[in-house]
PDB file of C-alpha atoms in Angstrom:
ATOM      1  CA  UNK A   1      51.493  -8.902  23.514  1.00 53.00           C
ATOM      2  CA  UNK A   2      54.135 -10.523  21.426  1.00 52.00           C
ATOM      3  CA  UNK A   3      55.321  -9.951  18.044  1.00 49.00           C
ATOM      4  CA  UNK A   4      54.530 -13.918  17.454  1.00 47.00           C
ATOM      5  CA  UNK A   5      50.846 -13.889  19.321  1.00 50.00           C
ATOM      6  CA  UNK A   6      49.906 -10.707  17.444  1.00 48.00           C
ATOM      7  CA  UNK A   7      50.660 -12.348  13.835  1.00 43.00           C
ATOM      8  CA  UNK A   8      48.790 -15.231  15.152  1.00 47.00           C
ATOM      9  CA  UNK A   9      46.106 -12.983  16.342  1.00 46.00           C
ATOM     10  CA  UNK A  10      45.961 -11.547  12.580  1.00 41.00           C
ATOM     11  CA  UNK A  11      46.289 -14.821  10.826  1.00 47.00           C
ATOM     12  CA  UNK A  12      43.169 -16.112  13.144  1.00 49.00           C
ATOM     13  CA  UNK A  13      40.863 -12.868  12.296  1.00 46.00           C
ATOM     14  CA  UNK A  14      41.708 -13.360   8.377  1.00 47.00           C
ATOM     15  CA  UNK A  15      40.940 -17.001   8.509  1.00 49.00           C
ATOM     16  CA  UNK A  16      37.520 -15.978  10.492  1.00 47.00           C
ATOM     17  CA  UNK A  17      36.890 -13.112   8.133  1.00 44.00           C
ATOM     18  CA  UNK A  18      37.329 -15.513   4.912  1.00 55.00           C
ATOM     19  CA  UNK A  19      35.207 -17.995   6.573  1.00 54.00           C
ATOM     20  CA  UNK A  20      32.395 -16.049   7.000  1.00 57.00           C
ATOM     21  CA  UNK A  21      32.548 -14.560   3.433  1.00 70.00           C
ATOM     22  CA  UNK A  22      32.683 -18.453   2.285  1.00 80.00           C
ATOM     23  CA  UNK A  23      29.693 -18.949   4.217  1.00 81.00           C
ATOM     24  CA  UNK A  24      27.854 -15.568   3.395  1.00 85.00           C
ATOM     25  CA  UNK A  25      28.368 -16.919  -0.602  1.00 89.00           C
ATOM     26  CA  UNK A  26      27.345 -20.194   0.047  1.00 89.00           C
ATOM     27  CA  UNK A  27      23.674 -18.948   1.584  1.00 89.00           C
ATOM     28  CA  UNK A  28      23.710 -16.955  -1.025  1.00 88.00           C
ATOM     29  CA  UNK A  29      24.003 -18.924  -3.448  1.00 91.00           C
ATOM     30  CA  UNK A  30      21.627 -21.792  -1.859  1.00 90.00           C
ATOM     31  CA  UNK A  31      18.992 -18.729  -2.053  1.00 88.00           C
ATOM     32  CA  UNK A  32      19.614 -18.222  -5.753  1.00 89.00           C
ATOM     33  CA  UNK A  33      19.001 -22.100  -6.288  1.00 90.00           C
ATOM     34  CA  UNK A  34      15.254 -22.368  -4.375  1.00 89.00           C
ATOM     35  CA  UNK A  35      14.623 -18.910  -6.008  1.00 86.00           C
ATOM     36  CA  UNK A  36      15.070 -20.352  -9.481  1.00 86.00           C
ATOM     37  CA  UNK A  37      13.359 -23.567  -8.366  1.00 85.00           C
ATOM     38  CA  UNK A  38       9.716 -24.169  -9.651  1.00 79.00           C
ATOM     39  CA  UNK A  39       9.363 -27.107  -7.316  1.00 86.00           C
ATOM     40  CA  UNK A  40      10.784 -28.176  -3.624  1.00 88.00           C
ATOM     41  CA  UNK A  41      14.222 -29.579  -4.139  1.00 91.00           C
ATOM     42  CA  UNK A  42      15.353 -32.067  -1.444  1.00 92.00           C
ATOM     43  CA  UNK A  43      18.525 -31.777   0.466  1.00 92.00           C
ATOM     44  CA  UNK A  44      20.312 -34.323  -2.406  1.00 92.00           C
ATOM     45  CA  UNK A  45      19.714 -32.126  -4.997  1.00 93.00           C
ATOM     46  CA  UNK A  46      20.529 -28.799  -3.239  1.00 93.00           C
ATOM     47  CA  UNK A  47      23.517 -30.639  -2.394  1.00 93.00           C
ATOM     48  CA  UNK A  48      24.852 -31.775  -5.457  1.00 93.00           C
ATOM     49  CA  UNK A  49      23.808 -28.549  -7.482  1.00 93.00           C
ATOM     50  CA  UNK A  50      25.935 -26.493  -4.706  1.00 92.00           C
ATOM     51  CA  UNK A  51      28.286 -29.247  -4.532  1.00 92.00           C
ATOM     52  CA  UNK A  52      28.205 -28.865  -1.083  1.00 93.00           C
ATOM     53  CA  UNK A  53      28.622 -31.798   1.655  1.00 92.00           C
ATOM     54  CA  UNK A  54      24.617 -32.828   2.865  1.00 91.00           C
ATOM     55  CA  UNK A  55      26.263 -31.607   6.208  1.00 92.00           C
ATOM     56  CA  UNK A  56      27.082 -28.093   5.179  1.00 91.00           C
ATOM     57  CA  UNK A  57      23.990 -27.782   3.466  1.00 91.00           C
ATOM     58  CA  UNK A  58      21.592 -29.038   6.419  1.00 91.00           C
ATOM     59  CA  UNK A  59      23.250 -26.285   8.487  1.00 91.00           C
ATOM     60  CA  UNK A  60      22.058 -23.754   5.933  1.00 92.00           C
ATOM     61  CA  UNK A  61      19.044 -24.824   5.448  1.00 91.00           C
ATOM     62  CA  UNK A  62      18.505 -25.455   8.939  1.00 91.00           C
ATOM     63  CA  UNK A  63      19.829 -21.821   9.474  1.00 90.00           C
ATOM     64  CA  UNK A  64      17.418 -20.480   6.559  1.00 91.00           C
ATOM     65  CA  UNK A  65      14.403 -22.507   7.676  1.00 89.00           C
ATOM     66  CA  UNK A  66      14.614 -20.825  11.426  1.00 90.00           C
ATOM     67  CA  UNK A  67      14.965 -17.207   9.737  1.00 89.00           C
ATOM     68  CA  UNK A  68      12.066 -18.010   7.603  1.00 86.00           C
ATOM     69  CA  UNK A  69      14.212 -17.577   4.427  1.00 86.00           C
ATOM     70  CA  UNK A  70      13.115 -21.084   3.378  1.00 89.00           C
ATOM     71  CA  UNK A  71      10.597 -23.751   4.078  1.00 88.00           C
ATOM     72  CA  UNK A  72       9.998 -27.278   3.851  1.00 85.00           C
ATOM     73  CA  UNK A  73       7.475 -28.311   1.479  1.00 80.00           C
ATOM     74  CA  UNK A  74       6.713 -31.480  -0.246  1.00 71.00           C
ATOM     75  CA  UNK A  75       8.990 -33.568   0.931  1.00 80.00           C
ATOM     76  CA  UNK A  76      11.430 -30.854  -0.329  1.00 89.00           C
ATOM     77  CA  UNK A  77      12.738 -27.143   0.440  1.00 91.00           C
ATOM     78  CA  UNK A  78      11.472 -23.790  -0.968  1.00 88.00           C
ATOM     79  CA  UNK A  79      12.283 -20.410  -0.392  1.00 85.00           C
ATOM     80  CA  UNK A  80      10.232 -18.702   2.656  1.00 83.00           C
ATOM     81  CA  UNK A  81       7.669 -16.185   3.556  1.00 76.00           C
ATOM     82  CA  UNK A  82      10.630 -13.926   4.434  1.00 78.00           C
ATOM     83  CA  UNK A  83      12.237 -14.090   1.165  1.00 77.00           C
ATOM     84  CA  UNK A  84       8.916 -12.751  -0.306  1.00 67.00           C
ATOM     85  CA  UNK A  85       8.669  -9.788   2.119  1.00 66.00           C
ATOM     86  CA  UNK A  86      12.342  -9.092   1.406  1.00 70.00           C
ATOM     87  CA  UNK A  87      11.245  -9.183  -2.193  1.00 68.00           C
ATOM     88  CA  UNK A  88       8.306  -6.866  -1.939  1.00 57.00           C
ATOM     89  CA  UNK A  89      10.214  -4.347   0.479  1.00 65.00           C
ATOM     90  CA  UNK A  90      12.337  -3.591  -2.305  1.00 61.00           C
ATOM     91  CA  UNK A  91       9.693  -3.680  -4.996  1.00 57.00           C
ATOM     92  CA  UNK A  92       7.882  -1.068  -3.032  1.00 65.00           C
ATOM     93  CA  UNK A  93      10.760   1.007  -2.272  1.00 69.00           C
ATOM     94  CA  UNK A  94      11.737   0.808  -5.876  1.00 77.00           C
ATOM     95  CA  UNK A  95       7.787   2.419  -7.229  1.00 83.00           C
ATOM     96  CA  UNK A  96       8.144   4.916  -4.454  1.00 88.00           C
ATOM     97  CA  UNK A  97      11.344   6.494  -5.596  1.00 86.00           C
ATOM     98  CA  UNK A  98      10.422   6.318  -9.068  1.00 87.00           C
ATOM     99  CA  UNK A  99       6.869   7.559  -8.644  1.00 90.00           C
ATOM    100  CA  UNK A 100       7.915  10.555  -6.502  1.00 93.00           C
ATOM    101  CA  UNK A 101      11.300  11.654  -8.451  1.00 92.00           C
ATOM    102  CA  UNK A 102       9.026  14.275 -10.613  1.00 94.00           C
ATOM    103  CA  UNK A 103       6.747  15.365  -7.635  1.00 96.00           C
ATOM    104  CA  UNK A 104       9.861  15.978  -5.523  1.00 96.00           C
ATOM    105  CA  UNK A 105      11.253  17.869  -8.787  1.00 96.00           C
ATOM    106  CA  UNK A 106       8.227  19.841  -9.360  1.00 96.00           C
ATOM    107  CA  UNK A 107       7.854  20.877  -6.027  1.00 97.00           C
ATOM    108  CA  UNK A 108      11.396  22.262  -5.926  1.00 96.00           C
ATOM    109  CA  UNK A 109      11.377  24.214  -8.547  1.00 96.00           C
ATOM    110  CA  UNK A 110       7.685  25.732  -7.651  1.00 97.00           C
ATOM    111  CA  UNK A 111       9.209  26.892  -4.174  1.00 96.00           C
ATOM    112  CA  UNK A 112      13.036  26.989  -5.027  1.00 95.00           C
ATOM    113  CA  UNK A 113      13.155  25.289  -1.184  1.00 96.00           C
ATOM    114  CA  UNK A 114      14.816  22.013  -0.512  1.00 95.00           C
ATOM    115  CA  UNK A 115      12.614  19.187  -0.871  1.00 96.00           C
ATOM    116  CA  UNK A 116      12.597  16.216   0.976  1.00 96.00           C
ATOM    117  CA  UNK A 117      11.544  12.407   0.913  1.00 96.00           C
ATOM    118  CA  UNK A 118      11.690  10.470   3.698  1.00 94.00           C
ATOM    119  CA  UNK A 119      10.784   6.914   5.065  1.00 92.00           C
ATOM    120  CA  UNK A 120      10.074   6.569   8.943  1.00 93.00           C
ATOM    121  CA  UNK A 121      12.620   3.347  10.602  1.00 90.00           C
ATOM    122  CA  UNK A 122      11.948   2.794  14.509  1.00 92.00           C
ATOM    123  CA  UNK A 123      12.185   6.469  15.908  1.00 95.00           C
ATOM    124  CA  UNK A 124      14.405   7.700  13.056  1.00 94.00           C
ATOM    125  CA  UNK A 125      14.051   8.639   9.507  1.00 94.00           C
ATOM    126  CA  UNK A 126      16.089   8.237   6.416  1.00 90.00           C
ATOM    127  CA  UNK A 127      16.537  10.115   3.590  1.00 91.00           C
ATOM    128  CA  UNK A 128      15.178   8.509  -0.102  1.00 91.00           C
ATOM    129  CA  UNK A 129      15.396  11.895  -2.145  1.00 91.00           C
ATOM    130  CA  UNK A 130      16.741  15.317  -1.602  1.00 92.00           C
ATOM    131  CA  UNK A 131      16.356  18.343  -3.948  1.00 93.00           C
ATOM    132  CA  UNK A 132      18.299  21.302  -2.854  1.00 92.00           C
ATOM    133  CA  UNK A 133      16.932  24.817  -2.655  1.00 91.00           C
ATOM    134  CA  UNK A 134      19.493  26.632  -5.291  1.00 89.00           C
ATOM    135  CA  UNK A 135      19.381  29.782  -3.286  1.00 85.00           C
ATOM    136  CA  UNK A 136      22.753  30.537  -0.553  1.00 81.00           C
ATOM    137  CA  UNK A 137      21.189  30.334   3.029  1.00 72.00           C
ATOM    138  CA  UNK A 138      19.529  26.671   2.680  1.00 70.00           C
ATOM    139  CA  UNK A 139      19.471  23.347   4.413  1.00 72.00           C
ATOM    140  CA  UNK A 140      22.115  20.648   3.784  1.00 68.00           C
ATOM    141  CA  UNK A 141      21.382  17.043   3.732  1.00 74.00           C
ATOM    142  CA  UNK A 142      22.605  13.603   1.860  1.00 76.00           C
ATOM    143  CA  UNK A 143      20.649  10.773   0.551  1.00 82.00           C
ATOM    144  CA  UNK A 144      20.921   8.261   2.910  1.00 82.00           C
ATOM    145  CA  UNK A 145      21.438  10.323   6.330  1.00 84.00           C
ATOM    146  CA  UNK A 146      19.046   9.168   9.137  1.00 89.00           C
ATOM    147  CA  UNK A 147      17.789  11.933  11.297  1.00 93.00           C
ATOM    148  CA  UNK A 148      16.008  11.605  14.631  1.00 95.00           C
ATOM    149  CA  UNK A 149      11.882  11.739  13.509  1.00 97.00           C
ATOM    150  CA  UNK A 150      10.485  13.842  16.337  1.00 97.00           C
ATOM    151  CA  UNK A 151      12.287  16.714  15.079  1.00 97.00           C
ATOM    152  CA  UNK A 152      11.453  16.706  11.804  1.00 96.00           C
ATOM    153  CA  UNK A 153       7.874  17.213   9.983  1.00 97.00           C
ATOM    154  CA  UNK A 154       8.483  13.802   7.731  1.00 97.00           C
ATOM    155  CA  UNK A 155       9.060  12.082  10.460  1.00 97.00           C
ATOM    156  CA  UNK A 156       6.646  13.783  13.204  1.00 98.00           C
ATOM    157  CA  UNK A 157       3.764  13.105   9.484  1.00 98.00           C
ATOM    158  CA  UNK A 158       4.604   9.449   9.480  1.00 97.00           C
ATOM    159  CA  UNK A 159       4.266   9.294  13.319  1.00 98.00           C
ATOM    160  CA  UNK A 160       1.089  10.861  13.349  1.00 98.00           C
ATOM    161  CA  UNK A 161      -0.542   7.965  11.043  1.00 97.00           C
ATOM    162  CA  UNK A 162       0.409   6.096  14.133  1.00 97.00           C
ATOM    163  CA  UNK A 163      -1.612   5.449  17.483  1.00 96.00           C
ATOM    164  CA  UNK A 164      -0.386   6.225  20.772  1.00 97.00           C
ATOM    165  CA  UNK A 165       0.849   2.946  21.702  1.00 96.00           C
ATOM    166  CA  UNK A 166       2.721   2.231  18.239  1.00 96.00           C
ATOM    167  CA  UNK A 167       4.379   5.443  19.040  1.00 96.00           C
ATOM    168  CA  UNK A 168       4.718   4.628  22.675  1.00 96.00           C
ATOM    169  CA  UNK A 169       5.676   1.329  21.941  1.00 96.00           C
ATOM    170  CA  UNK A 170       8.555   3.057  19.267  1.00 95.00           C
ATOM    171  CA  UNK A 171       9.748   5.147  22.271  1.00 96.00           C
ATOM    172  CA  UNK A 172      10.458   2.805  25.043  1.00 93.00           C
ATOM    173  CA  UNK A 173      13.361   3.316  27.265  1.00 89.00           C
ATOM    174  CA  UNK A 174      14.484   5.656  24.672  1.00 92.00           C
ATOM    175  CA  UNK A 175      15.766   9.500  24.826  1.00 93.00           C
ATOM    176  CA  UNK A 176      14.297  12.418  22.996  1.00 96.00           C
ATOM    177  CA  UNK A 177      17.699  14.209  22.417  1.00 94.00           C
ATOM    178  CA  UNK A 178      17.377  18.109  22.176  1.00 96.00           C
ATOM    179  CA  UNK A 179      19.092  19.472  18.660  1.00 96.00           C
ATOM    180  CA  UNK A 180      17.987  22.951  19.643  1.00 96.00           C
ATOM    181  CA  UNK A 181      16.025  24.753  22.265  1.00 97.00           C
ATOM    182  CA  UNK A 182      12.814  24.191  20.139  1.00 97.00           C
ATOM    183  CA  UNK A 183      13.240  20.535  20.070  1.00 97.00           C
ATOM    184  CA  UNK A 184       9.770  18.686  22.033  1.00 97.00           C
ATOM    185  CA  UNK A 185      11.903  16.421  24.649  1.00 97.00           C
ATOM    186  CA  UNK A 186       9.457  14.301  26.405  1.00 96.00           C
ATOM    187  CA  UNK A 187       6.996  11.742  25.079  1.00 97.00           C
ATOM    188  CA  UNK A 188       3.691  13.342  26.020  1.00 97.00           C
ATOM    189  CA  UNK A 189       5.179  16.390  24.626  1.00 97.00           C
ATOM    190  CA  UNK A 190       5.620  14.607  21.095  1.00 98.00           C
ATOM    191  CA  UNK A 191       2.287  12.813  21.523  1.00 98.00           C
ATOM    192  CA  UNK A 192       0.020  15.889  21.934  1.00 98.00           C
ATOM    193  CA  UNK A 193       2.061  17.524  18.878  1.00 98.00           C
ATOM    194  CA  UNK A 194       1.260  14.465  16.856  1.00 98.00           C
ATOM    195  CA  UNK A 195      -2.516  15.280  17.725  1.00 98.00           C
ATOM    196  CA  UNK A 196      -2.326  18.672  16.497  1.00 97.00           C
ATOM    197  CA  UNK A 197      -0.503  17.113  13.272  1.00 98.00           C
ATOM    198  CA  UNK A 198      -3.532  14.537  12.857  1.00 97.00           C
ATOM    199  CA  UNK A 199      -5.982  17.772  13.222  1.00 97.00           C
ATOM    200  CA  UNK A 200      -4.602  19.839  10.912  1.00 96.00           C
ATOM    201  CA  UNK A 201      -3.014  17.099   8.278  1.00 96.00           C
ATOM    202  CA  UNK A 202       0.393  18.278   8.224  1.00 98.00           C
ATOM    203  CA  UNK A 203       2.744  18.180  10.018  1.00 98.00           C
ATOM    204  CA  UNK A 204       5.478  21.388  11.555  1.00 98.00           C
ATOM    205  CA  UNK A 205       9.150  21.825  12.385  1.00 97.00           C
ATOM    206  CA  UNK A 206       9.239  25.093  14.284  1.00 97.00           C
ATOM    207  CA  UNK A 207      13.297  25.183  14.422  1.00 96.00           C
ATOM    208  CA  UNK A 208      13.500  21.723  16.449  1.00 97.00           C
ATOM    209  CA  UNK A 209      15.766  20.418  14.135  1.00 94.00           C
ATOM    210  CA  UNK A 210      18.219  23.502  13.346  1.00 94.00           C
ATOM    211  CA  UNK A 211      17.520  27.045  14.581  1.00 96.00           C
ATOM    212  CA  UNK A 212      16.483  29.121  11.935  1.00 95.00           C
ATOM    213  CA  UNK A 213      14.973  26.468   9.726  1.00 95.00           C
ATOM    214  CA  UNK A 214      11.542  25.035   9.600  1.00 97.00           C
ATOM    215  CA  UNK A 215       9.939  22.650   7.505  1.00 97.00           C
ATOM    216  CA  UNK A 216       6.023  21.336   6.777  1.00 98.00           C
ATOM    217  CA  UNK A 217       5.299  17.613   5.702  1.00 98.00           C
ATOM    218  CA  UNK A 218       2.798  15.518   4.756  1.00 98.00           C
ATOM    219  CA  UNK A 219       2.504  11.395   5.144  1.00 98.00           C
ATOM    220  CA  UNK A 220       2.755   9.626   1.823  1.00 97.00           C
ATOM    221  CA  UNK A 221       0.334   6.655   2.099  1.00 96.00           C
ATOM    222  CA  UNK A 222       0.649   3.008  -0.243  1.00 93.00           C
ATOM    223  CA  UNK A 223      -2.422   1.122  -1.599  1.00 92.00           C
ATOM    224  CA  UNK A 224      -2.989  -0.425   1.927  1.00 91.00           C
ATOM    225  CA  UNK A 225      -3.207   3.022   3.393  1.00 94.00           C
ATOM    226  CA  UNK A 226      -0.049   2.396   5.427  1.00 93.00           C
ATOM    227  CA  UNK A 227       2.591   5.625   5.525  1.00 95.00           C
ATOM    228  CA  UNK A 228       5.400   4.791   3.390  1.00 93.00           C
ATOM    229  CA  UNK A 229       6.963   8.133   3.794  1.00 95.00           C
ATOM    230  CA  UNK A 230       7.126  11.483   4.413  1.00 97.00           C
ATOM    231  CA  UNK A 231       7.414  14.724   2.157  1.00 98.00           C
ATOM    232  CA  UNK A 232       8.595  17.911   3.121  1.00 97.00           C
ATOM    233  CA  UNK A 233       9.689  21.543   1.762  1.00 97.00           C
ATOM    234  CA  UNK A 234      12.536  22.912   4.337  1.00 96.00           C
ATOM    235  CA  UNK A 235      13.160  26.848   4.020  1.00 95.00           C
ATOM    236  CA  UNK A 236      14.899  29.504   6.684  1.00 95.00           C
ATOM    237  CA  UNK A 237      12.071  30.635   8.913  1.00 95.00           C
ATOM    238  CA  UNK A 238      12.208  34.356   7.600  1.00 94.00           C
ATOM    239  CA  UNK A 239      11.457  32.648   3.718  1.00 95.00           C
ATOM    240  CA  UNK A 240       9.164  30.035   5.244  1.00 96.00           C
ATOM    241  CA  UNK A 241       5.323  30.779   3.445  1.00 96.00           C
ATOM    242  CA  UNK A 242       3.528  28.467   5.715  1.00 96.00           C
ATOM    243  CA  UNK A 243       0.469  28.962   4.400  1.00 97.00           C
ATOM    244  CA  UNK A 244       1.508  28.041   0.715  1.00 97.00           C
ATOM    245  CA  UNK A 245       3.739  25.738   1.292  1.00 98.00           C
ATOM    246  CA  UNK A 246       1.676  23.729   3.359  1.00 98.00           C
ATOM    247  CA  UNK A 247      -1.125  23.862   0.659  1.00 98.00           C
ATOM    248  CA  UNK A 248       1.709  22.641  -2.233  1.00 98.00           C
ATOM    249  CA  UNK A 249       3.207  19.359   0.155  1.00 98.00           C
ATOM    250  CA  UNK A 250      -0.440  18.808   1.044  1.00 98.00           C
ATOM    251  CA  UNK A 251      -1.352  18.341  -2.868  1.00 97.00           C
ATOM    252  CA  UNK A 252       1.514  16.642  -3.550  1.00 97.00           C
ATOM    253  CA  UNK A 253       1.497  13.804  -0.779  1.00 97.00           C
ATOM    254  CA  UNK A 254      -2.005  13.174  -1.751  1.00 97.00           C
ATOM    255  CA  UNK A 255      -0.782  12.977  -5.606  1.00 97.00           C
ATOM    256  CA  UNK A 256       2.124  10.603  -4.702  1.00 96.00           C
ATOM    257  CA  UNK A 257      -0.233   8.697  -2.775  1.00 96.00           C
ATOM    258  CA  UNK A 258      -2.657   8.275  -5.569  1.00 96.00           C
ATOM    259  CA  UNK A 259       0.347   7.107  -7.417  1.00 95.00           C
ATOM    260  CA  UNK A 260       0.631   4.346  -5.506  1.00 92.00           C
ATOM    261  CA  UNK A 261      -2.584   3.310  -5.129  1.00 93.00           C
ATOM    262  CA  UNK A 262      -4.329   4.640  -2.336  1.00 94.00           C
ATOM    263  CA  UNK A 263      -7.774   5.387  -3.118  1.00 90.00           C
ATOM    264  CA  UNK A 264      -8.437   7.514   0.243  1.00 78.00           C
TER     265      UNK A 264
END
């Protein structure tokens, strides 16, 4: 390639890049303006507020409408049934961290093991709250780091609230990748350990994730009795008290879940 067509190659993906930011600020700001909106506002008056051409702001709406970000209504638009789920995602997320920050605390510094809090995403989890263990030989993990859930007991305890054709359904055309020798590999496998989870109401990490280290967890249900997430204590197998540790994530699910409502 050219010096000449590479600069022109550069100017085009700048001009494409601000473009897109231009447009990203300009749905942005037409969902601002419906949000604020006690009534339907017609395609004049979203117009002129954005000072927008109609034409740009059909496309939008147009674009909105389709993703159910906004709706017509009244001769005019308002935001959609999207918008609100958006809205209450976040809401929810929001009570669950701040409901669970002292459980996840507490719970640390009963066992002096890492602590985790966990929501379930397709076949992977991600992590809403760590607390370390303070002693040398313990787990590492971030806020924010997505693990695979069938090795892990907050995922395998959010799974388990599932049936067999959600999970099924989760798992389609899709690997179980081995992170140790321990890791369950094949659906059925995972299935029939979710039973035994569902029997016994916890769920087990027996060194599927990393050698050495296993891990109990409960499922942390809303008001709906829907899993929202999953809490766990993580130790090296040789500190791991099963037994009591099981008991203390057990309580403390069912006291975060009470938290937010769930009367079960």
């Amino acid at each position: 390639m050219s010096k000449m067509s590479q600069v022109t190659s550069v100017t085009n993906e700048k001009s494409a890049w601000g473009t897109g930011v231009k447009s990203a600020e300009r749905t942005l700001d037409l969902l601002e303006l419906l949000a604020d909106s006690e009534e339907a506002l017609s395609l004049s008056q979203i117009a002129h507020r954005l000072d927008l051409p109609k034409s740009s702001a059909h496309g939008l709406l147009k674009t909105l409408e389709r993703r159910g970000f906004a709706r017509l209504a009244g001769g005019g638009y308002q935001l959609g049934l999207k918008a609100l789920q958006v809205g209450l995602k976040y809401s929810d997320a929001s009570r669950l961290l701040e409901q669970s920050e002292a459980i996840v605390l507490r719970l640390n510094r009963v066992t002096n093991e890492t602590v985790h809090l966990a929501t379930l995403e397709g076949p992977d989890v991600v992590f809403l709250q760590i607390k370390p263990s303070t002693q040398p030989l313990r787990l590492l993990s971030a806020v924010g780091l997505r693990q695979s859930a069938h090795v892990s007991s907050v995922g395998k305890a959010q799974l388990a609230t599932l049936t067999d054709e959600e999970v099924r359904a989760i798992y389609v055309d899709r690997i179980l990748t081995a992170l140790t020798p321990k890791t369950i590999t094949s659906l059925e496998g995972l299935l029939a350990d979710l039973h035994r989870t569902r029997a016994r109401g916890y769920a087990f990490d027996d060194e599927e994730s990393h050698l050495g280290v296993q891990c109990v967890g409960c499922a942390v249900r809303d008001a709906s009795g829907r899993a929202v997430a999953g809490l766990s204590i993580s130790a090296p197998a040789v500190r791991m008290r099963r037994t009591e540790f099981v008991s203390l994530v057990t309580e403390a699910a069912a006291e975060l879940s009470r938290r937010l409502g769930f009367a079960g």
